[in-house]
Coordinates of C-alpha atoms and ligand atoms in Angstrom, one line a residue:
Chain A
M1 CA 106.4 70.7 99.9
A2 CA 103.2 70.3 101.9
D3 CA 102.8 74.1 101.6
G4 CA 102.9 73.9 97.8
R5 CA 100.3 71.2 97.9
V6 CA 98.0 73.2 100.1
R7 CA 98.3 76.1 97.7
H8 CA 97.5 73.9 94.8
W9 CA 94.5 72.5 96.4
R10 CA 93.3 75.9 97.4
A11 CA 93.8 77.0 93.8
A12 CA 92.0 74.0 92.4
H13 CA 88.9 73.7 94.5
P14 CA 86.9 76.6 93.0
Y15 CA 87.2 75.0 89.6
I16 CA 86.2 71.6 90.9
A17 CA 83.2 73.1 92.8
T18 CA 82.0 75.0 89.7
G19 CA 82.6 72.1 87.4
V20 CA 80.7 69.6 89.5
G21 CA 77.9 72.1 90.2
L22 CA 77.4 72.8 86.5
I23 CA 77.3 69.2 85.5
L24 CA 74.7 68.4 88.2
L25 CA 72.5 71.4 87.4
A26 CA 72.7 70.8 83.6
G27 CA 71.7 67.1 84.2
L28 CA 68.8 68.1 86.4
S29 CA 67.7 70.8 84.0
L30 CA 67.1 68.3 81.2
F31 CA 64.4 66.6 83.3
I32 CA 62.5 69.6 84.7
G33 CA 59.6 71.1 82.8
V34 CA 56.0 70.9 81.6
G35 CA 56.6 67.8 79.4
Q36 CA 57.4 64.7 81.4
L37 CA 60.7 63.2 80.8
S38 CA 62.5 60.3 82.5
F39 CA 65.4 58.0 81.8
A40 CA 63.0 55.1 81.1
A41 CA 61.0 57.2 78.6
L42 CA 64.2 58.2 76.8
R43 CA 64.9 54.6 76.0
D44 CA 61.4 53.6 74.8
D45 CA 59.8 56.7 73.6
P46 CA 61.1 58.5 70.5
Q47 CA 59.1 61.6 71.3
A48 CA 60.8 61.9 74.6
L49 CA 64.2 62.0 72.8
Q50 CA 62.7 64.7 70.5
L51 CA 61.7 66.8 73.4
L52 CA 65.2 66.4 74.8
I53 CA 67.0 67.4 71.6
I54 CA 64.6 70.1 70.4
S55 CA 63.8 71.8 73.6
R56 CA 65.5 70.8 76.8
M57 CA 69.0 70.6 75.6
P58 CA 68.9 73.9 73.7
R59 CA 67.2 75.6 76.7
T60 CA 69.8 74.3 79.1
L61 CA 72.7 75.4 76.8
A62 CA 71.1 78.8 76.2
A63 CA 70.9 79.4 79.9
L64 CA 74.5 78.3 80.5
L65 CA 75.9 80.4 77.6
T66 CA 73.9 83.5 78.6
G67 CA 75.0 83.3 82.2
A68 CA 78.6 82.7 81.4
S69 CA 78.9 85.4 78.8
M70 CA 77.0 88.0 80.8
A71 CA 79.0 87.4 83.9
V72 CA 82.3 87.7 82.0
A73 CA 81.0 90.9 80.2
G74 CA 80.3 92.4 83.6
L75 CA 83.7 91.4 84.9
I76 CA 85.5 93.0 81.9
L77 CA 83.4 96.2 82.3
Q78 CA 84.2 96.4 86.0
L79 CA 88.0 96.1 85.4
L80 CA 88.0 98.6 82.5
V81 CA 85.9 101.2 84.3
R82 CA 87.8 100.3 87.5
N83 CA 84.5 100.2 89.4
R84 CA 82.8 97.3 91.1
F85 CA 79.3 98.5 90.6
V86 CA 78.9 98.5 86.9
E87 CA 77.6 96.0 84.4
P88 CA 76.0 96.2 80.9
A89 CA 72.6 97.0 82.5
T90 CA 73.9 100.0 84.5
T91 CA 76.0 101.6 81.8
G92 CA 73.4 102.2 79.1
T93 CA 74.8 99.3 77.0
S94 CA 71.6 97.3 77.1
E95 CA 69.3 100.2 76.5
A96 CA 71.4 101.4 73.6
A97 CA 71.3 97.9 72.1
M98 CA 67.5 98.0 72.4
L99 CA 67.4 101.4 70.6
G100 CA 69.4 99.8 67.8
L101 CA 67.0 96.9 67.7
L102 CA 64.0 99.2 67.6
A103 CA 65.6 101.1 64.7
V104 CA 66.1 97.9 62.5
T105 CA 62.7 96.6 63.5
I106 CA 61.1 99.8 62.3
W107 CA 63.2 100.5 59.1
A108 CA 64.3 97.1 58.1
P109 CA 62.0 94.5 59.7
S110 CA 62.9 91.9 57.0
W111 CA 66.6 91.8 57.9
P112 CA 68.1 88.5 59.0
I113 CA 68.7 88.1 62.7
L114 CA 72.4 88.4 62.3
G115 CA 72.0 91.8 60.6
K116 CA 69.7 93.0 63.4
M117 CA 72.1 91.7 65.9
G118 CA 74.9 93.7 64.2
I119 CA 73.0 96.9 64.4
A120 CA 72.1 96.2 68.0
A121 CA 75.8 95.6 68.8
G122 CA 76.8 98.8 67.0
A123 CA 74.3 100.8 69.0
A124 CA 75.5 99.0 72.3
L125 CA 79.0 99.9 71.4
M126 CA 78.1 103.6 71.0
G127 CA 76.2 103.5 74.2
T128 CA 79.1 102.1 76.1
V129 CA 81.6 104.5 74.6
G130 CA 79.2 107.3 75.6
F131 CA 79.2 106.0 79.1
L132 CA 83.0 105.8 79.3
A133 CA 83.3 109.3 78.1
L134 CA 80.9 110.4 80.9
T135 CA 82.8 108.5 83.6
R136 CA 86.0 110.3 82.5
R137 CA 84.6 113.4 84.0
L138 CA 83.7 112.0 87.3
P139 CA 86.0 112.3 90.4
P140 CA 87.6 109.0 91.1
E141 CA 87.2 109.4 94.9
Q142 CA 83.4 108.9 94.6
P143 CA 83.0 105.3 93.4
L144 CA 79.3 105.2 93.8
L145 CA 78.9 108.2 91.4
I146 CA 79.8 106.0 88.4
P147 CA 76.9 103.5 88.7
L148 CA 74.6 106.3 89.6
V149 CA 75.4 108.3 86.5
G150 CA 75.2 105.0 84.5
L151 CA 71.7 104.4 85.8
I152 CA 70.6 107.9 84.9
Y153 CA 72.2 107.6 81.5
G154 CA 70.7 104.2 80.9
G155 CA 67.4 105.6 82.1
I156 CA 67.4 108.3 79.5
L157 CA 68.3 105.9 76.7
G158 CA 65.6 103.5 78.1
A159 CA 63.0 106.3 78.1
A160 CA 63.8 107.2 74.6
A161 CA 63.4 103.5 73.6
T162 CA 60.0 103.3 75.3
F163 CA 58.9 106.5 73.6
I164 CA 59.9 105.3 70.2
A165 CA 58.4 101.8 70.8
F166 CA 55.2 103.4 72.0
Q167 CA 55.0 105.6 68.9
A168 CA 55.7 102.7 66.6
D169 CA 53.4 100.3 68.5
L170 CA 56.3 98.0 69.4
I171 CA 55.9 98.0 73.1
Q172 CA 55.5 94.3 73.3
Y173 CA 58.9 93.8 71.6
L174 CA 60.5 96.0 74.2
A175 CA 58.9 93.9 76.9
I176 CA 60.4 90.8 75.4
W177 CA 63.9 92.3 75.1
M178 CA 63.8 93.6 78.6
N179 CA 62.7 90.4 80.4
G180 CA 65.2 87.7 79.8
E181 CA 63.6 84.2 79.8
F182 CA 64.2 80.9 78.1
S183 CA 60.8 79.4 77.6
G184 CA 60.8 80.2 73.9
V185 CA 64.2 78.6 73.3
L186 CA 64.2 75.8 70.8
A187 CA 66.8 74.2 68.6
G188 CA 67.4 76.6 65.8
R189 CA 66.5 79.7 67.8
Y190 CA 69.4 80.1 70.2
E191 CA 72.5 79.3 68.3
L192 CA 73.7 82.9 68.2
L193 CA 74.5 82.5 71.9
W194 CA 77.4 80.2 70.9
L195 CA 78.9 83.4 69.5
A196 CA 78.7 85.0 72.9
G197 CA 80.3 81.8 74.3
G198 CA 83.0 82.1 71.8
L199 CA 83.6 85.8 72.7
T200 CA 84.0 84.7 76.3
L201 CA 86.7 82.2 75.3
L202 CA 88.4 85.0 73.3
A203 CA 88.3 87.2 76.4
Y204 CA 90.0 84.4 78.3
L205 CA 92.9 84.5 75.8
A206 CA 93.3 88.1 76.8
A207 CA 92.9 87.5 80.5
D208 CA 96.3 88.9 81.5
Q209 CA 95.7 92.0 79.5
F210 CA 92.4 92.7 81.2
T211 CA 94.0 92.0 84.6
V212 CA 96.8 94.5 83.9
A213 CA 94.3 97.0 82.6
G214 CA 92.4 96.7 85.8
L215 CA 95.5 98.0 87.6
G216 CA 94.9 101.3 85.9
R217 CA 96.3 103.2 83.0
A218 CA 99.6 104.3 84.6
T219 CA 100.6 100.7 85.6
S220 CA 99.4 99.3 82.3
L221 CA 101.6 101.7 80.4
T222 CA 104.7 101.1 82.5
L223 CA 104.2 97.4 81.9
G224 CA 104.0 98.0 78.2
L225 CA 100.3 97.1 77.7
R226 CA 98.7 98.6 74.7
Y227 CA 96.1 100.1 76.9
G228 CA 93.9 101.6 74.1
Q229 CA 93.7 98.3 72.2
V230 CA 92.7 96.4 75.3
L231 CA 90.1 99.0 76.2
A232 CA 88.7 98.7 72.7
L233 CA 88.7 94.9 72.8
G234 CA 86.9 94.9 76.1
V235 CA 84.3 97.4 75.0
V236 CA 83.6 95.6 71.8
T237 CA 83.3 92.2 73.6
V238 CA 80.8 93.7 76.2
A239 CA 78.7 95.4 73.4
L240 CA 78.6 92.2 71.3
V241 CA 77.7 89.9 74.2
S242 CA 75.0 92.3 75.4
A243 CA 73.5 92.6 71.9
L244 CA 73.6 88.8 71.3
V245 CA 71.9 88.1 74.6
I246 CA 69.2 90.7 74.2
V247 CA 68.4 89.5 70.6
T248 CA 68.1 85.9 71.6
V249 CA 66.7 85.7 75.1
G250 CA 66.3 89.2 76.5
M251 CA 68.2 91.2 79.1
L252 CA 69.2 89.6 82.3
P253 CA 70.2 92.3 84.8
F254 CA 72.4 91.8 87.9
I255 CA 74.3 88.8 86.6
G256 CA 77.2 90.9 85.3
L257 CA 77.2 92.8 88.6
V258 CA 76.8 90.1 91.2
V259 CA 78.8 87.2 89.9
P260 CA 82.1 89.0 89.4
N261 CA 81.8 90.5 92.8
I262 CA 81.3 87.2 94.5
V263 CA 84.2 85.6 92.7
S264 CA 86.4 88.6 93.3
R265 CA 85.8 88.4 97.0
I266 CA 87.0 84.8 97.1
M267 CA 89.7 84.6 94.4
G268 CA 90.6 88.1 93.5
D269 CA 90.9 89.7 90.1
N270 CA 93.6 87.8 88.4
L271 CA 91.4 86.9 85.4
R272 CA 93.5 84.0 84.4
E273 CA 92.5 82.3 87.6
S274 CA 89.1 83.8 88.2
L275 CA 87.5 84.1 84.7
P276 CA 86.6 80.4 84.4
V277 CA 84.9 80.5 87.8
V278 CA 83.1 83.8 86.9
A279 CA 81.8 82.1 83.7
G280 CA 80.9 78.9 85.5
L281 CA 79.1 80.6 88.4
G282 CA 77.2 82.9 86.0
A283 CA 76.2 79.9 83.9
G284 CA 75.1 78.0 87.0
L285 CA 73.1 80.8 88.6
V286 CA 71.2 81.6 85.4
L287 CA 70.4 78.0 84.8
L288 CA 69.3 77.6 88.4
S289 CA 67.1 80.7 88.1
D290 CA 65.5 79.2 85.0
M291 CA 65.0 75.9 86.7
I292 CA 63.4 77.5 89.7
G293 CA 61.2 79.5 87.3
R294 CA 60.0 76.3 85.7
I295 CA 59.1 74.8 89.1
V296 CA 57.7 77.5 91.4
R297 CA 54.4 78.0 89.6
Y298 CA 54.3 74.7 87.7
P299 CA 52.8 74.3 85.1
Y300 CA 53.3 78.0 84.5
E301 CA 56.7 79.5 84.1
V302 CA 58.3 82.5 85.8
P303 CA 61.0 84.3 83.6
A304 CA 64.6 83.5 84.7
G305 CA 65.3 87.2 84.7
T306 CA 62.7 87.8 87.3
I307 CA 64.0 85.0 89.6
F308 CA 67.6 86.2 89.3
G309 CA 66.4 89.8 89.8
I310 CA 65.2 88.8 93.3
F311 CA 68.3 86.8 94.1
G312 CA 70.6 89.4 92.6
A313 CA 69.0 92.4 94.3
V314 CA 69.5 90.7 97.7
L315 CA 73.0 89.7 97.0
F316 CA 73.9 93.1 95.7
L317 CA 72.5 94.8 98.8
R318 CA 74.6 92.5 101.0
M319 CA 77.6 93.4 98.9
L320 CA 77.0 97.1 99.3
L321 CA 76.5 96.8 103.1
G322 CA 79.4 94.4 103.5
R323 CA 81.8 97.1 102.2
R324 CA 82.5 98.6 105.6
S325 CA 85.9 96.9 106.0
H326 CA 87.2 98.2 102.7
A327 CA 86.5 101.9 103.1
Chain B
M1 CA 121.5 108.9 79.9
I2 CA 118.1 110.6 79.6
K3 CA 118.3 113.9 77.8
V4 CA 115.4 116.4 78.1
S5 CA 115.6 119.3 75.7
E6 CA 113.4 122.4 75.3
L7 CA 110.5 120.6 77.0
T8 CA 107.5 122.8 77.6
Y9 CA 104.2 121.5 78.9
S10 CA 101.0 123.3 79.7
I11 CA 97.5 122.3 80.8
A12 CA 94.7 124.4 79.4
G13 CA 97.0 127.3 78.7
T14 CA 98.6 127.3 82.2
P15 CA 102.3 126.5 81.8
I16 CA 103.4 123.7 84.1
L17 CA 106.9 123.1 82.8
H18 CA 108.8 125.6 80.7
D19 CA 111.8 125.1 78.6
I20 CA 113.4 122.3 80.6
N21 CA 116.9 121.3 79.5
V22 CA 118.4 118.7 81.7
T23 CA 120.4 115.5 81.5
L24 CA 119.8 112.6 83.9
P25 CA 123.1 110.7 84.0
A26 CA 123.2 106.9 83.5
G27 CA 124.6 104.7 86.3
R28 CA 123.6 107.2 89.0
I29 CA 120.9 107.9 91.6
T30 CA 119.4 111.2 90.6
A31 CA 117.3 112.9 93.2
L32 CA 114.5 115.1 91.8
I33 CA 113.6 117.6 94.4
G34 CA 111.6 120.8 94.7
P35 CA 108.5 122.3 96.5
N36 CA 105.0 120.9 96.1
G37 CA 103.6 121.7 92.7
A38 CA 107.1 122.4 91.2
G39 CA 106.4 119.9 88.4
K40 CA 108.3 116.8 89.5
S41 CA 105.6 114.3 88.9
T42 CA 104.7 116.0 85.7
L43 CA 108.3 115.6 84.5
L44 CA 108.3 111.9 85.4
H45 CA 105.1 111.4 83.5
L46 CA 106.4 113.2 80.5
I47 CA 109.6 111.2 80.5
S48 CA 107.7 107.9 80.8
Q49 CA 105.4 109.0 78.0
Q50 CA 102.2 108.7 80.1
I51 CA 101.1 112.1 78.9
P52 CA 101.8 113.5 75.5
F53 CA 103.6 116.8 75.0
D54 CA 103.9 119.0 72.0
R55 CA 107.1 121.0 72.6
G56 CA 110.4 119.5 73.3
R57 CA 112.3 116.2 73.0
I58 CA 113.2 113.4 75.4
T59 CA 115.8 110.9 74.4
M60 CA 117.2 107.9 76.2
G61 CA 120.7 107.0 74.9
G62 CA 119.9 108.8 71.7
L63 CA 116.6 107.1 71.2
D64 CA 113.6 109.5 70.9
L65 CA 111.2 108.2 73.6
A66 CA 108.2 109.7 71.9
K67 CA 108.8 107.4 68.9
T68 CA 109.0 104.2 71.0
T69 CA 106.1 101.9 71.6
A70 CA 104.8 101.0 75.1
P71 CA 106.0 97.4 74.9
A72 CA 109.5 98.5 73.9
R73 CA 109.6 101.2 76.7
A74 CA 108.6 98.6 79.3
L75 CA 111.8 96.8 78.7
K76 CA 113.8 100.0 79.2
M77 CA 112.2 101.7 82.1
A78 CA 110.0 101.0 85.1
V79 CA 107.9 103.6 86.8
V80 CA 106.2 103.8 90.2
G81 CA 103.8 106.7 90.4
Q82 CA 103.0 108.9 93.4
Q83 CA 99.3 107.8 93.4
L84 CA 98.7 104.1 93.6
G85 CA 94.9 103.9 93.8
V86 CA 94.0 100.3 93.0
A87 CA 90.5 99.1 92.6
S88 CA 91.3 95.5 91.8
R89 CA 92.1 92.6 94.0
I90 CA 95.4 91.0 93.0
R91 CA 97.6 88.9 95.2
I92 CA 100.9 90.6 96.0
R93 CA 102.9 87.8 94.4
D94 CA 100.8 88.1 91.2
L95 CA 101.4 91.8 91.1
V96 CA 105.1 91.5 91.5
G97 CA 104.9 88.8 88.8
F98 CA 103.4 91.2 86.4
G99 CA 106.7 93.0 86.5
R100 CA 108.0 90.2 84.3
W101 CA 105.0 90.5 81.9
P102 CA 106.9 92.8 79.5
Y103 CA 109.3 89.9 78.9
N104 CA 107.1 86.8 79.1
H105 CA 103.6 88.0 78.3
G106 CA 102.2 85.5 80.8
R107 CA 104.4 82.5 80.4
P108 CA 106.9 82.8 83.2
T109 CA 110.2 81.1 82.8
P110 CA 112.3 79.8 85.8
K111 CA 114.3 83.0 85.4
D112 CA 111.2 85.1 85.8
Q113 CA 110.2 83.1 88.9
E114 CA 113.7 83.7 90.4
K115 CA 113.4 87.5 89.7
I116 CA 109.9 87.5 91.3
S117 CA 111.1 85.7 94.5
E118 CA 114.1 87.9 94.7
A119 CA 112.0 91.1 94.5
L120 CA 109.6 89.7 97.1
S121 CA 112.4 89.0 99.5
H122 CA 114.2 92.3 98.9
F123 CA 111.2 94.3 99.8
D124 CA 110.2 92.1 102.7
L125 CA 107.0 90.8 101.1
I126 CA 107.4 87.0 101.4
G127 CA 105.0 86.8 104.4
L128 CA 102.5 88.9 102.5
Q129 CA 102.7 87.3 99.1
D130 CA 99.4 85.6 99.2
R131 CA 97.5 88.6 100.5
F132 CA 95.3 90.8 98.3
L133 CA 96.4 94.3 97.4
D134 CA 93.4 95.8 99.1
E135 CA 94.0 93.9 102.3
V136 CA 97.5 95.3 103.1
S137 CA 98.5 98.6 104.6
G138 CA 99.4 101.7 102.5
G139 CA 103.2 101.2 103.0
Q140 CA 103.0 97.5 102.2
R141 CA 101.1 98.2 99.0
Q142 CA 103.7 100.8 98.0
R143 CA 106.4 98.2 98.6
A144 CA 104.6 95.8 96.4
F145 CA 104.5 98.3 93.5
I146 CA 108.2 99.1 94.0
A147 CA 108.9 95.3 94.0
M148 CA 107.0 95.0 90.8
A149 CA 109.1 97.7 89.2
S150 CA 112.2 96.1 90.6
A151 CA 111.3 92.7 89.1
Q152 CA 110.9 94.5 85.8
D153 CA 114.7 94.7 85.9
T154 CA 115.0 97.7 83.5
D155 CA 118.0 99.9 83.0
W156 CA 116.1 102.8 84.3
L157 CA 113.9 103.0 87.4
L158 CA 111.7 106.1 87.9
L159 CA 110.2 106.5 91.4
D160 CA 107.8 109.2 92.5
E161 CA 108.1 109.8 96.2
P162 CA 108.6 106.1 97.0
L163 CA 109.4 106.9 100.7
N164 CA 106.0 108.4 101.3
N165 CA 104.4 105.7 103.3
L166 CA 107.5 103.8 104.4
D167 CA 108.7 103.4 107.9
L168 CA 112.3 104.3 108.5
H169 CA 113.5 100.7 108.4
H170 CA 111.8 100.0 105.0
A171 CA 112.8 103.4 103.7
R172 CA 116.4 102.7 104.4
C173 CA 116.1 99.2 102.9
L174 CA 114.7 100.7 99.7
M175 CA 117.6 103.1 99.4
T176 CA 120.1 100.3 100.0
Q177 CA 118.4 98.3 97.3
L178 CA 118.6 101.2 94.9
R179 CA 122.2 101.9 95.7
E180 CA 123.0 98.2 95.0
K181 CA 121.2 98.3 91.7
V182 CA 123.2 101.3 90.6
D183 CA 126.6 100.2 92.0
R184 CA 126.5 96.5 91.2
E185 CA 124.2 96.2 88.2
G186 CA 124.9 99.6 86.6
K187 CA 121.2 100.6 86.6
S188 CA 120.1 104.2 86.7
V189 CA 117.6 105.6 89.2
V190 CA 115.5 108.8 89.2
I191 CA 113.8 109.3 92.5
V192 CA 111.6 112.1 93.7
L193 CA 112.4 112.9 97.3
H194 CA 111.1 115.4 99.8
D195 CA 113.3 114.4 102.8
L196 CA 116.6 116.1 102.0
N197 CA 118.5 113.9 104.4
Y198 CA 117.7 110.9 102.1
A199 CA 118.8 112.9 99.1
I200 CA 122.2 113.9 100.5
S201 CA 122.8 110.5 102.0
W202 CA 122.1 108.4 99.0
A203 CA 122.0 110.4 95.7
D204 CA 124.8 111.1 93.3
H205 CA 123.1 113.8 91.3
V206 CA 120.4 116.4 92.0
V207 CA 117.9 118.0 89.8
A208 CA 115.9 120.8 91.6
L209 CA 112.7 122.0 90.1
D210 CA 110.9 125.2 91.1
K211 CA 107.7 126.5 89.6
G212 CA 108.1 124.5 86.4
S213 CA 111.8 125.4 85.8
I214 CA 115.1 123.9 86.7
A215 CA 116.4 125.8 89.8
F216 CA 119.7 124.0 89.8
E217 CA 121.2 120.7 88.8
G218 CA 124.5 118.8 89.0
P219 CA 126.5 116.4 91.1
L220 CA 125.1 116.4 94.7
T221 CA 128.3 117.5 96.4
E222 CA 128.6 120.5 94.1
V223 CA 125.1 121.9 93.9
A224 CA 123.4 121.0 97.1
T225 CA 124.5 123.8 99.4
T226 CA 122.9 125.7 102.3
D227 CA 122.2 128.6 100.0
S228 CA 120.7 126.7 97.1
L229 CA 118.5 124.5 99.2
S230 CA 117.3 127.3 101.4
A231 CA 116.4 129.4 98.4
L232 CA 114.7 126.4 96.7
Y233 CA 112.4 125.7 99.6
R234 CA 112.3 129.3 101.0
T235 CA 113.1 127.8 104.3
P236 CA 116.4 127.9 106.2
V237 CA 118.3 124.7 105.6
V238 CA 121.5 124.2 107.6
F239 CA 124.1 121.6 106.7
G240 CA 125.7 119.9 109.6
D241 CA 127.5 116.7 110.6
L242 CA 126.0 114.0 112.7
A243 CA 127.8 110.9 113.8
G244 CA 130.3 111.5 111.0
K245 CA 127.7 111.7 108.3
P246 CA 126.3 114.8 106.5
F247 CA 123.0 116.0 107.9
V248 CA 120.6 118.8 107.0
Q249 CA 118.5 120.4 109.7
Y250 CA 115.4 122.2 108.6
H251 CA 112.8 120.9 111.0
R252 CA 112.7 124.0 113.3
Ligands
ATP401 N1 95.1 118.3 86.0 C1 95.7 119.4 86.3 N2 95.2 120.6 85.9 C2 95.8 121.8 86.1 N3 96.9 121.9 86.8 C3 97.5 120.7 87.2 C4 97.0 119.5 87.0 N4 97.8 118.5 87.5 C5 98.8 119.2 88.0 N5 98.7 120.5 87.9 C6 99.6 121.6 88.3 O1 100.8 121.3 87.8 C7 101.9 121.6 88.7 C8 102.9 120.5 88.8 O2 102.3 119.4 89.4 P1 103.1 118.1 89.8 O3 102.1 117.1 90.3 O4 104.0 117.8 88.8 O5 103.9 118.7 91.1 P2 104.9 117.9 92.0 O6 106.2 118.7 91.9 O7 105.0 116.5 91.8 O8 104.3 118.2 93.5 P3 104.2 117.3 94.8 O9 105.5 117.5 95.5 O10 103.1 117.9 95.5 O11 104.0 115.9 94.4 C9 101.2 122.0 90.0 O12 101.2 123.4 90.1 C10 99.8 121.6 89.8 O13 98.9 122.4 90.4
MG402 MG1 104.4 114.8 92.8

C-alpha cells in the first residue's frame, strides 16, 4: 500500500507545516518588542515574567485568534456566496458593525463591552443579510460583479459611519476600529477574542455542511442539507466574528480574502481537511504581520493591519492575475 | 410510483406548467422528452421540491412530497440537474463521497466506502478521483455528479439531460448502468433526453411535454410513433430499423 502511504503523507503535511510554523512564530513573538525579554531574564527577573504574562502572551494570543477567526469567516462567506472574492470587509459586514458600534457609543456609552459587541454583531448581521439579498439579483456569470457591488455597498455604509462619527465627534474611534492593531492588547482586554476562536471551532463541527453548501443550493437540497439553516449559521458566525474582532482589535482587511484562496489552491474546499489549515495560516500571517510591525520601525510600531494590507494586496493581485487557467 | 396531480406552476404570472396529471411508473426508465422550453427541467425541479408550487400535489408511493423534509427526501431520490456550475474545489472522490452523506452525515462506514468505489469505477472516474472538480473537463465533471447521485443509492434517480456532455462511449455506459439499476436492483429512473435514439433504445416509458402540458405519455412502444414524435418536435421523425434495432432518423 505504498500508494496509500503517499496519500496519507500528502494529506498530513499541510497540518505539520502549519503546526510547526505556528509554534515557532508564537515562540518568537514572545521575545520581540520594546521591552527587552530574554530566557535568562525570565528566570531571574520577576518583572520580565510580568511583561510576558500581562502583555506578550495576550498580544500573541490575540493575533493568533484574530487571524484564525477572520480567515475562517472569510472562507465561510466565500462558500456561502459561492464567490472567491468576498470577505467581511468587502460585503459591508465590517462597516455595518461599525455603524452599530457608533450607535451604542452615542446612545449608550456606559454599556458593558459585551453589550456593545452584541449591538455591533446585530448590525453586522443585518449588513451581511442586506449584501446577500443584493447578490441574489446579480447574474452568476459575472463573478467579479459580486465583490464590486460589495465594495460599493460597504462604501456607502462606511460613508454613513464617517458622516455620523464626524457629527458626533467620534472620528478617532472610527480610526481605531478601522485599523486593526495589537499594541494596546493586555491581559484583561482581549479575552472576547476567545469567543471568536470558539466560533471557529463550532464552524469546524459544521465543516461538512459548509462544504456541501458550497456546492450550491440544488446539490445541497438533493443531499438533504438543511440549506437555510446552514446559511443562517454561516452568516451569524461571520457577523459575530467580525464584530468581536472590530470591538477588540479593529478591522483587519484581506485576511479573510487571501488566506482561504491560498489554501483552496493547494488543498481544495473540503472544509473538513482545509479549515484547520485556513485557521492556522490566518493565525500565522496575522501574528507575523504584527511581529514585523514591531520590528520595522523599532522602537515605534506599525499596525499589523497596515503590514498585512501590503502583503494582502500583492497576494490578491497575484491571485486575480493567476486566474487565466480557470476561465 | 410518482404521481403528479393537477400541478400548475407559473413564474410572475406566466404559466410554465399547466394542469399536469401524470404517473411515473416505479421500476422503469421513464424518458422525459419535449422541445426546448417545454418545462421538463421545471417539472423535475418541482418533483424534487427544489422550487415550491402552490397548485397541485406530487406523491411518491402515496407520500406527499411537499410534506417531507430535505433529509428524508435525500434517502428516497437523487437528482442531477441540467446546470452544474460549481465554484468550489472538491476532489472527485470527495464529491462522490458526499452521495453517502444523507446516510452517514460525515462518518463513512465500510459499506459507504464500497458504494463510493463502486460508483467511481462504474463511471470511469478511478483515474480522476484525486483531481479537483474545476480541473476536469465538462463531461468528466458531469460524470462525477452522476456518480455522486448513483452512490446515493436511492429508489428514484432523476437526471436532467445527463448525456449533454458525454461522448458516445460514456453515454452508452451511463445508459447501461441505468438499465442495470432498474432491472437488477428495482430502482426507478426519470431521465430528460433530447436524442430520441437513446430514448427508444433504452426507455420503457415516455412522458412528452410541450409548452407546459403533457403532449402524450405511456409505454414507449405504444406512444412513441412517427406521428406523435413528428408533431411533438414539429420536425419529420422517421422510424426505421438499423442493424436489427429500432432507429429514428430526423437529422436531415
Ligand atoms: N426564471 C424564469 N423566469 C421566467 N421564465 C422562465 C424562468 N425559467 C424558465 N422559464 C421558462 O419556463 C419554461 C420551461 O423551462 P424549462 O427549463 O423547464 O424547459 P426545458 O423543457 O427544461 O427546456 P430545455 O430542453 O431547453 O432544457 C421555458 O419557456 C422558460 O423560458
Ligand atoms: Mg431543461
